[in-house]
Coordinates of C-alpha atoms and ligand atoms in Angstrom, one line a residue:
M1 CA -55.3 -26.0 -44.6
R2 CA -52.7 -25.1 -42.9
L3 CA -49.4 -23.1 -43.9
E4 CA -46.0 -22.6 -41.6
Q5 CA -42.9 -20.3 -43.4
T6 CA -39.6 -23.7 -43.1
F7 CA -37.2 -23.6 -41.2
T8 CA -34.3 -22.3 -44.4
N9 CA -36.8 -18.9 -45.0
F10 CA -36.9 -18.0 -41.4
L11 CA -33.0 -18.5 -40.9
L12 CA -32.3 -16.3 -44.9
H13 CA -34.9 -13.6 -43.6
H14 CA -32.5 -13.6 -40.1
Q15 CA -29.8 -13.5 -42.1
E16 CA -30.2 -10.3 -44.2
K17 CA -32.0 -8.5 -41.6
Y18 CA -28.4 -8.8 -39.4
R19 CA -26.4 -8.1 -43.1
R20 CA -25.2 -11.3 -42.7
T21 CA -23.3 -13.8 -45.6
Y22 CA -24.9 -17.2 -46.3
N23 CA -21.9 -19.4 -44.9
F24 CA -24.0 -20.4 -41.8
L25 CA -27.3 -21.5 -43.5
I26 CA -25.2 -23.8 -45.9
L27 CA -23.6 -24.9 -43.0
M28 CA -26.5 -25.2 -40.8
D29 CA -28.7 -27.3 -43.9
A30 CA -25.5 -29.6 -44.0
L31 CA -26.4 -29.8 -40.0
I32 CA -29.5 -30.8 -40.9
S33 CA -29.7 -33.0 -43.4
A34 CA -27.3 -35.3 -40.5
A35 CA -30.0 -34.7 -37.6
K36 CA -32.5 -36.9 -40.9
H37 CA -29.7 -39.2 -41.3
I38 CA -29.2 -39.9 -37.9
E39 CA -33.4 -39.8 -37.5
H40 CA -33.6 -42.3 -40.2
Y41 CA -30.8 -45.1 -39.1
Y42 CA -31.7 -44.6 -35.3
L43 CA -36.2 -45.0 -36.3
T44 CA -35.3 -48.6 -37.5
G45 CA -31.8 -49.7 -35.7
A46 CA -34.1 -52.2 -33.6
L47 CA -35.1 -54.1 -36.4
K48 CA -31.3 -53.6 -38.8
G49 CA -29.3 -54.5 -35.7
N50 CA -28.1 -51.0 -35.5
L51 CA -28.7 -50.0 -31.4
G52 CA -26.0 -52.4 -30.1
F53 CA -22.3 -52.1 -28.3
S54 CA -19.4 -51.5 -31.5
G55 CA -17.1 -53.2 -29.5
D56 CA -14.7 -50.2 -29.5
V57 CA -13.9 -48.3 -25.8
N58 CA -13.8 -44.0 -27.1
I59 CA -11.2 -42.0 -24.8
H60 CA -13.5 -41.9 -22.1
G61 CA -13.8 -45.8 -21.3
E62 CA -17.1 -45.2 -22.5
D63 CA -18.7 -48.5 -25.2
V64 CA -18.8 -47.3 -27.9
M65 CA -22.6 -48.2 -30.3
Q66 CA -23.4 -48.8 -33.1
M67 CA -25.1 -45.9 -34.0
D68 CA -21.9 -43.8 -32.4
Q69 CA -20.9 -44.9 -35.6
I70 CA -23.2 -44.2 -37.2
A71 CA -23.7 -40.6 -36.4
Q72 CA -20.7 -39.7 -36.1
E73 CA -19.7 -40.4 -40.4
I74 CA -23.0 -39.1 -41.6
T75 CA -22.0 -35.6 -40.0
I76 CA -18.6 -35.5 -40.4
H77 CA -19.7 -36.3 -44.1
Y78 CA -22.3 -33.4 -43.6
L79 CA -19.5 -30.6 -42.6
R80 CA -17.2 -32.0 -44.6
A81 CA -19.4 -31.5 -48.1
S82 CA -20.1 -27.3 -46.6
G83 CA -16.9 -26.1 -47.9
R84 CA -17.6 -23.9 -44.6
V85 CA -16.0 -26.4 -41.2
I86 CA -11.9 -25.3 -40.4
H87 CA -12.7 -28.1 -37.7
A88 CA -14.8 -29.7 -35.8
I89 CA -14.3 -31.6 -32.2
S90 CA -16.7 -34.7 -31.8
E91 CA -17.4 -36.9 -28.3
E92 CA -16.6 -39.6 -31.0
S93 CA -13.5 -38.7 -32.2
D94 CA -9.8 -38.3 -29.3
E95 CA -8.5 -35.2 -32.0
I96 CA -9.5 -32.3 -32.8
V97 CA -11.5 -33.7 -36.8
P98 CA -9.8 -30.9 -39.0
I99 CA -11.9 -30.5 -42.4
N100 CA -11.7 -27.4 -44.8
T101 CA -8.3 -25.9 -42.6
E102 CA -7.5 -23.8 -45.7
D103 CA -11.3 -22.2 -46.7
G104 CA -13.1 -23.0 -43.2
R105 CA -15.2 -19.6 -41.6
Y106 CA -16.5 -21.9 -39.1
F107 CA -15.7 -24.6 -35.6
V108 CA -18.2 -26.9 -34.5
Y109 CA -18.5 -28.5 -31.8
F110 CA -20.3 -31.3 -31.3
D111 CA -22.3 -35.0 -29.7
P112 CA -23.7 -36.3 -32.6
L113 CA -25.5 -38.7 -30.7
D114 CA -26.2 -38.2 -26.8
G115 CA -27.6 -39.9 -24.2
S116 CA -26.5 -43.2 -24.6
S117 CA -28.2 -45.4 -21.7
N118 CA -31.4 -44.2 -24.6
V119 CA -30.5 -46.2 -27.7
Q120 CA -30.8 -49.7 -27.0
H121 CA -34.8 -48.9 -26.2
T122 CA -35.3 -45.7 -29.4
L123 CA -36.3 -43.0 -26.9
P124 CA -35.4 -39.9 -26.9
V125 CA -31.3 -39.3 -27.7
G126 CA -29.8 -36.3 -28.6
F127 CA -27.9 -34.2 -31.4
L128 CA -26.3 -31.0 -29.8
F129 CA -24.2 -28.9 -31.4
G130 CA -22.5 -25.4 -30.7
I131 CA -20.8 -22.9 -33.4
A132 CA -17.7 -20.5 -33.5
K133 CA -17.2 -18.8 -36.2
R134 CA -13.2 -18.0 -37.1
N135 CA -11.6 -14.7 -36.1
L136 CA -11.9 -13.6 -39.5
E137 CA -9.8 -9.6 -39.2
G138 CA -6.4 -11.7 -37.9
I139 CA -4.8 -14.4 -37.1
E140 CA -6.6 -17.4 -35.8
D141 CA -6.7 -18.1 -32.1
G142 CA -7.5 -22.0 -32.2
H143 CA -9.9 -23.9 -32.3
L144 CA -11.3 -23.7 -27.9
R145 CA -14.0 -21.0 -27.6
A146 CA -15.4 -20.1 -24.4
G147 CA -19.7 -20.2 -24.4
K148 CA -20.1 -17.2 -25.1
E149 CA -17.2 -16.8 -28.0
Y150 CA -20.6 -19.1 -30.1
M151 CA -22.8 -17.8 -32.5
A152 CA -25.5 -19.8 -31.7
S153 CA -26.2 -23.0 -30.7
G154 CA -28.3 -26.5 -30.8
M155 CA -30.2 -29.4 -30.8
F156 CA -32.4 -32.5 -32.4
V157 CA -34.8 -34.6 -30.4
I158 CA -33.8 -38.0 -31.7
P159 CA -36.0 -39.5 -33.0
T160 CA -39.0 -36.7 -31.5
G161 CA -38.2 -34.4 -35.2
T162 CA -37.7 -31.8 -32.7
F163 CA -35.1 -29.0 -33.1
T164 CA -33.8 -25.8 -30.9
L165 CA -31.5 -23.6 -32.1
A166 CA -30.4 -20.5 -31.0
L167 CA -28.8 -17.3 -32.3
K168 CA -26.7 -14.5 -31.2
D169 CA -29.0 -12.0 -29.4
A170 CA -31.3 -13.0 -31.6
G171 CA -33.6 -15.7 -29.8
T172 CA -34.2 -19.4 -29.1
W173 CA -36.9 -20.9 -31.4
R174 CA -38.5 -24.4 -32.0
F175 CA -38.2 -26.0 -35.2
H176 CA -41.0 -29.0 -35.8
I177 CA -40.2 -31.8 -38.3
D178 CA -43.6 -32.1 -41.2
E179 CA -44.5 -34.2 -43.5
T180 CA -42.4 -33.3 -46.4
M181 CA -39.1 -33.6 -43.9
E182 CA -38.5 -30.0 -43.4
F183 CA -38.3 -28.5 -39.9
V184 CA -40.9 -25.4 -39.5
R185 CA -43.0 -22.7 -37.8
P186 CA -40.5 -20.8 -35.8
T187 CA -41.4 -20.6 -32.4
R188 CA -40.0 -17.6 -30.2
I189 CA -38.9 -19.7 -26.4
I190 CA -39.0 -18.3 -23.2
I191 CA -38.2 -20.0 -20.3
P192 CA -41.9 -19.5 -18.2
E193 CA -41.8 -16.9 -15.0
N194 CA -44.7 -19.2 -13.7
T195 CA -43.7 -21.5 -11.7
E196 CA -46.1 -23.3 -11.5
E197 CA -44.8 -25.9 -14.1
W198 CA -41.0 -26.0 -13.0
E199 CA -39.6 -28.9 -12.8
L200 CA -36.3 -29.9 -10.7
S201 CA -33.8 -32.7 -13.5
F202 CA -31.0 -34.8 -12.1
N203 CA -29.9 -38.5 -11.8
S204 CA -32.0 -38.9 -8.0
S205 CA -30.2 -42.3 -7.0
N206 CA -26.4 -39.9 -6.9
R207 CA -27.8 -37.7 -4.8
L208 CA -26.0 -38.7 -1.4
T209 CA -23.0 -38.4 -4.1
F210 CA -23.2 -34.6 -4.4
A211 CA -21.1 -32.0 -1.9
E212 CA -23.7 -31.5 1.3
K213 CA -24.5 -28.0 0.1
V214 CA -25.9 -28.9 -2.6
Q215 CA -28.0 -32.1 -1.4
N216 CA -29.5 -29.1 1.5
W217 CA -30.4 -26.8 -1.4
I218 CA -32.2 -29.6 -3.0
K219 CA -33.9 -31.3 0.2
Q220 CA -35.7 -28.1 0.9
N221 CA -36.5 -27.2 -2.8
E222 CA -37.4 -30.0 -4.1
P223 CA -41.2 -30.7 -2.6
N224 CA -41.7 -27.3 -4.6
Y225 CA -40.9 -28.7 -7.8
A226 CA -42.0 -32.2 -9.8
F227 CA -39.3 -34.2 -10.2
R228 CA -38.3 -35.2 -14.2
Y229 CA -35.7 -37.3 -15.3
L230 CA -34.9 -38.6 -18.7
G231 CA -31.0 -39.4 -18.6
S232 CA -30.8 -37.9 -22.0
L233 CA -29.3 -34.4 -22.0
A234 CA -30.9 -32.9 -24.8
A235 CA -34.6 -34.7 -23.8
D236 CA -34.6 -33.5 -20.1
F237 CA -33.6 -29.8 -21.4
H238 CA -36.3 -29.4 -24.2
R239 CA -38.1 -30.4 -21.6
L240 CA -36.2 -28.3 -19.0
L241 CA -37.3 -24.6 -21.3
S242 CA -41.2 -25.3 -22.1
N243 CA -41.7 -25.5 -18.9
G244 CA -38.8 -24.4 -16.9
G245 CA -37.4 -25.3 -13.3
M246 CA -33.1 -26.6 -13.1
F247 CA -31.4 -29.6 -15.4
M248 CA -28.1 -30.6 -13.0
Y249 CA -25.8 -32.3 -12.9
P250 CA -23.5 -31.8 -10.6
A251 CA -19.9 -32.5 -9.1
I252 CA -19.9 -36.2 -7.6
V253 CA -17.3 -36.2 -4.5
N254 CA -18.8 -38.5 -1.8
H255 CA -19.1 -41.4 -3.5
P256 CA -18.5 -43.9 -1.1
D257 CA -16.0 -46.3 -4.3
P258 CA -13.6 -42.5 -4.0
K259 CA -12.5 -44.2 -7.4
K260 CA -15.9 -43.0 -9.0
N261 CA -15.9 -39.6 -7.6
R262 CA -16.6 -36.9 -10.2
P263 CA -15.5 -33.5 -9.1
Q264 CA -14.9 -32.0 -12.5
G265 CA -18.7 -33.1 -13.5
K266 CA -20.0 -35.6 -15.9
L267 CA -21.2 -33.8 -19.1
R268 CA -18.5 -32.2 -21.5
L269 CA -18.3 -28.4 -21.9
M270 CA -17.6 -28.1 -26.0
Y271 CA -20.6 -29.9 -27.0
E272 CA -22.7 -30.4 -23.9
A273 CA -23.2 -27.9 -20.8
A274 CA -21.9 -24.9 -23.4
V275 CA -24.0 -25.6 -25.8
V276 CA -27.3 -26.1 -23.2
A277 CA -26.7 -22.4 -21.6
Y278 CA -25.4 -21.0 -24.9
M279 CA -30.1 -22.0 -25.2
C280 CA -30.8 -21.3 -21.6
Q281 CA -29.7 -17.7 -22.1
E282 CA -31.1 -16.5 -25.3
A283 CA -33.9 -18.0 -23.9
G284 CA -33.1 -16.1 -21.0
G285 CA -32.3 -18.1 -18.0
S286 CA -29.0 -18.8 -17.1
A287 CA -26.3 -21.9 -16.3
V288 CA -23.4 -22.6 -13.5
D289 CA -21.0 -24.7 -12.9
E290 CA -20.0 -26.5 -9.6
T291 CA -18.3 -23.3 -8.3
G292 CA -21.9 -21.1 -9.2
T293 CA -19.4 -20.0 -12.2
Q294 CA -20.8 -18.4 -15.7
I295 CA -20.8 -22.2 -17.9
L296 CA -20.4 -19.2 -20.9
E297 CA -17.8 -17.5 -19.5
I298 CA -15.8 -21.2 -18.5
Q299 CA -12.6 -21.2 -20.9
P300 CA -12.2 -24.5 -22.1
K301 CA -8.1 -25.8 -21.5
D302 CA -9.2 -29.4 -23.4
P303 CA -11.4 -30.5 -25.6
H304 CA -13.4 -32.8 -24.0
Q305 CA -13.1 -30.7 -20.8
R306 CA -15.5 -32.0 -18.2
T307 CA -18.4 -29.5 -16.6
A308 CA -20.9 -30.0 -13.8
L309 CA -24.3 -28.3 -14.7
Y310 CA -26.9 -26.2 -13.1
A311 CA -29.5 -24.8 -16.1
G312 CA -32.6 -23.1 -16.4
S313 CA -34.9 -21.0 -14.8
K314 CA -32.6 -17.4 -14.1
Q315 CA -33.9 -17.4 -10.6
L316 CA -33.0 -21.3 -9.5
V317 CA -29.8 -21.0 -10.9
D318 CA -28.7 -17.7 -9.2
D319 CA -30.4 -19.7 -5.8
I320 CA -28.8 -21.9 -7.1
A321 CA -25.7 -20.2 -7.5
K322 CA -25.2 -18.1 -4.4
V323 CA -24.5 -22.4 -2.3
L324 CA -22.3 -23.0 -4.6
A325 CA -20.5 -19.5 -4.5
H326 CA -20.0 -20.1 -0.9
S327 CA -17.6 -22.3 0.5
Q328 CA -18.4 -24.6 2.7
Ligands
FDP1 P1 -24.9 -40.5 -21.3 O1 -24.1 -40.5 -20.5 O2 -26.0 -41.8 -21.3 O3 -25.0 -40.5 -23.1 O4 -24.0 -36.6 -21.4 C1 -23.5 -38.0 -21.3 C2 -25.4 -38.2 -20.4 O5 -25.5 -39.5 -20.7 C3 -26.4 -37.0 -20.4 O6 -27.4 -37.2 -22.4 C4 -27.6 -37.2 -19.5 O7 -28.2 -36.6 -19.3 C5 -26.2 -38.0 -18.8 O8 -25.0 -38.3 -19.6 C6 -27.6 -39.1 -17.6 O9 -25.9 -39.5 -16.5 P2 -26.8 -40.5 -15.9 O10 -27.2 -41.9 -16.5 O11 -25.5 -40.4 -14.8 O12 -27.4 -39.8 -15.1

């Protein structure tokens, strides 16, 4: 018989060690409850007819899926029930969502079901979140925090029963769900330095639309690494954390149809790129945008701001950052 340390026990010790309150535990309990419910709806989605489109279009002009709405409703319910959240920013809501504006302590930035092209096939998607704390010493200075001000970030890869959490200055940790539906076995993740298993992960069908310097970097470097791409940030990044290498979603600047260019990048800064960058940093890696700027340093101006993303092993990210920072 192998008995494991539970996530709750791990976090209780963590809070005690750093002399922190248990408020964060209450918030994490809410996020875990939400993730378990989303996972349940996702697993049974094909049978229940929940994997299609809802008929609505979101603020980004994308067709909303039924599962997006289900996941949003579930997450807001548990965040509200926690009593610990001031405001939330979600991919599924144009406006900042007020939750407990008087007594809330945390800001939560989340995408409850990321990786929509996988949904119809019940293949892996992600529930990504970042957490920042209210300014308890003075007047609150706003909801749009740069990644470096997050206190934690994490992702559930649904429906795989895995959960990864990065804690400020305390590492990136992975947990697995057990037969009693508890997340257990805290395992510290350090991106491996051994280059043998490193992977490059990007949408290769976009490669001719990238900036020339990015295309050249890819040509020079791709023969050295395996290529993997599932099309779901959490799932692709999950592999990357274990194997090393680099995940990229570069800016699209050379599309034959200029209307399809995305010079700002595709991924959302606050609840995708910064979440991943934070986990990366706590695992010994790094993440930059199209100018080679550290993702965690970018001060968002808009809750749904987009960015290009290059995230993974420090050596590779530093290498491409030099190319990106150098004007053509
Ligand atoms: P999706 O649009 O399918 O929801 O944030 C969006 C995201 O998925 C990421 O999860 C994923 O890494 C990326 O976009 C996939 O984009 P492409 O389909 O353009 O490769």
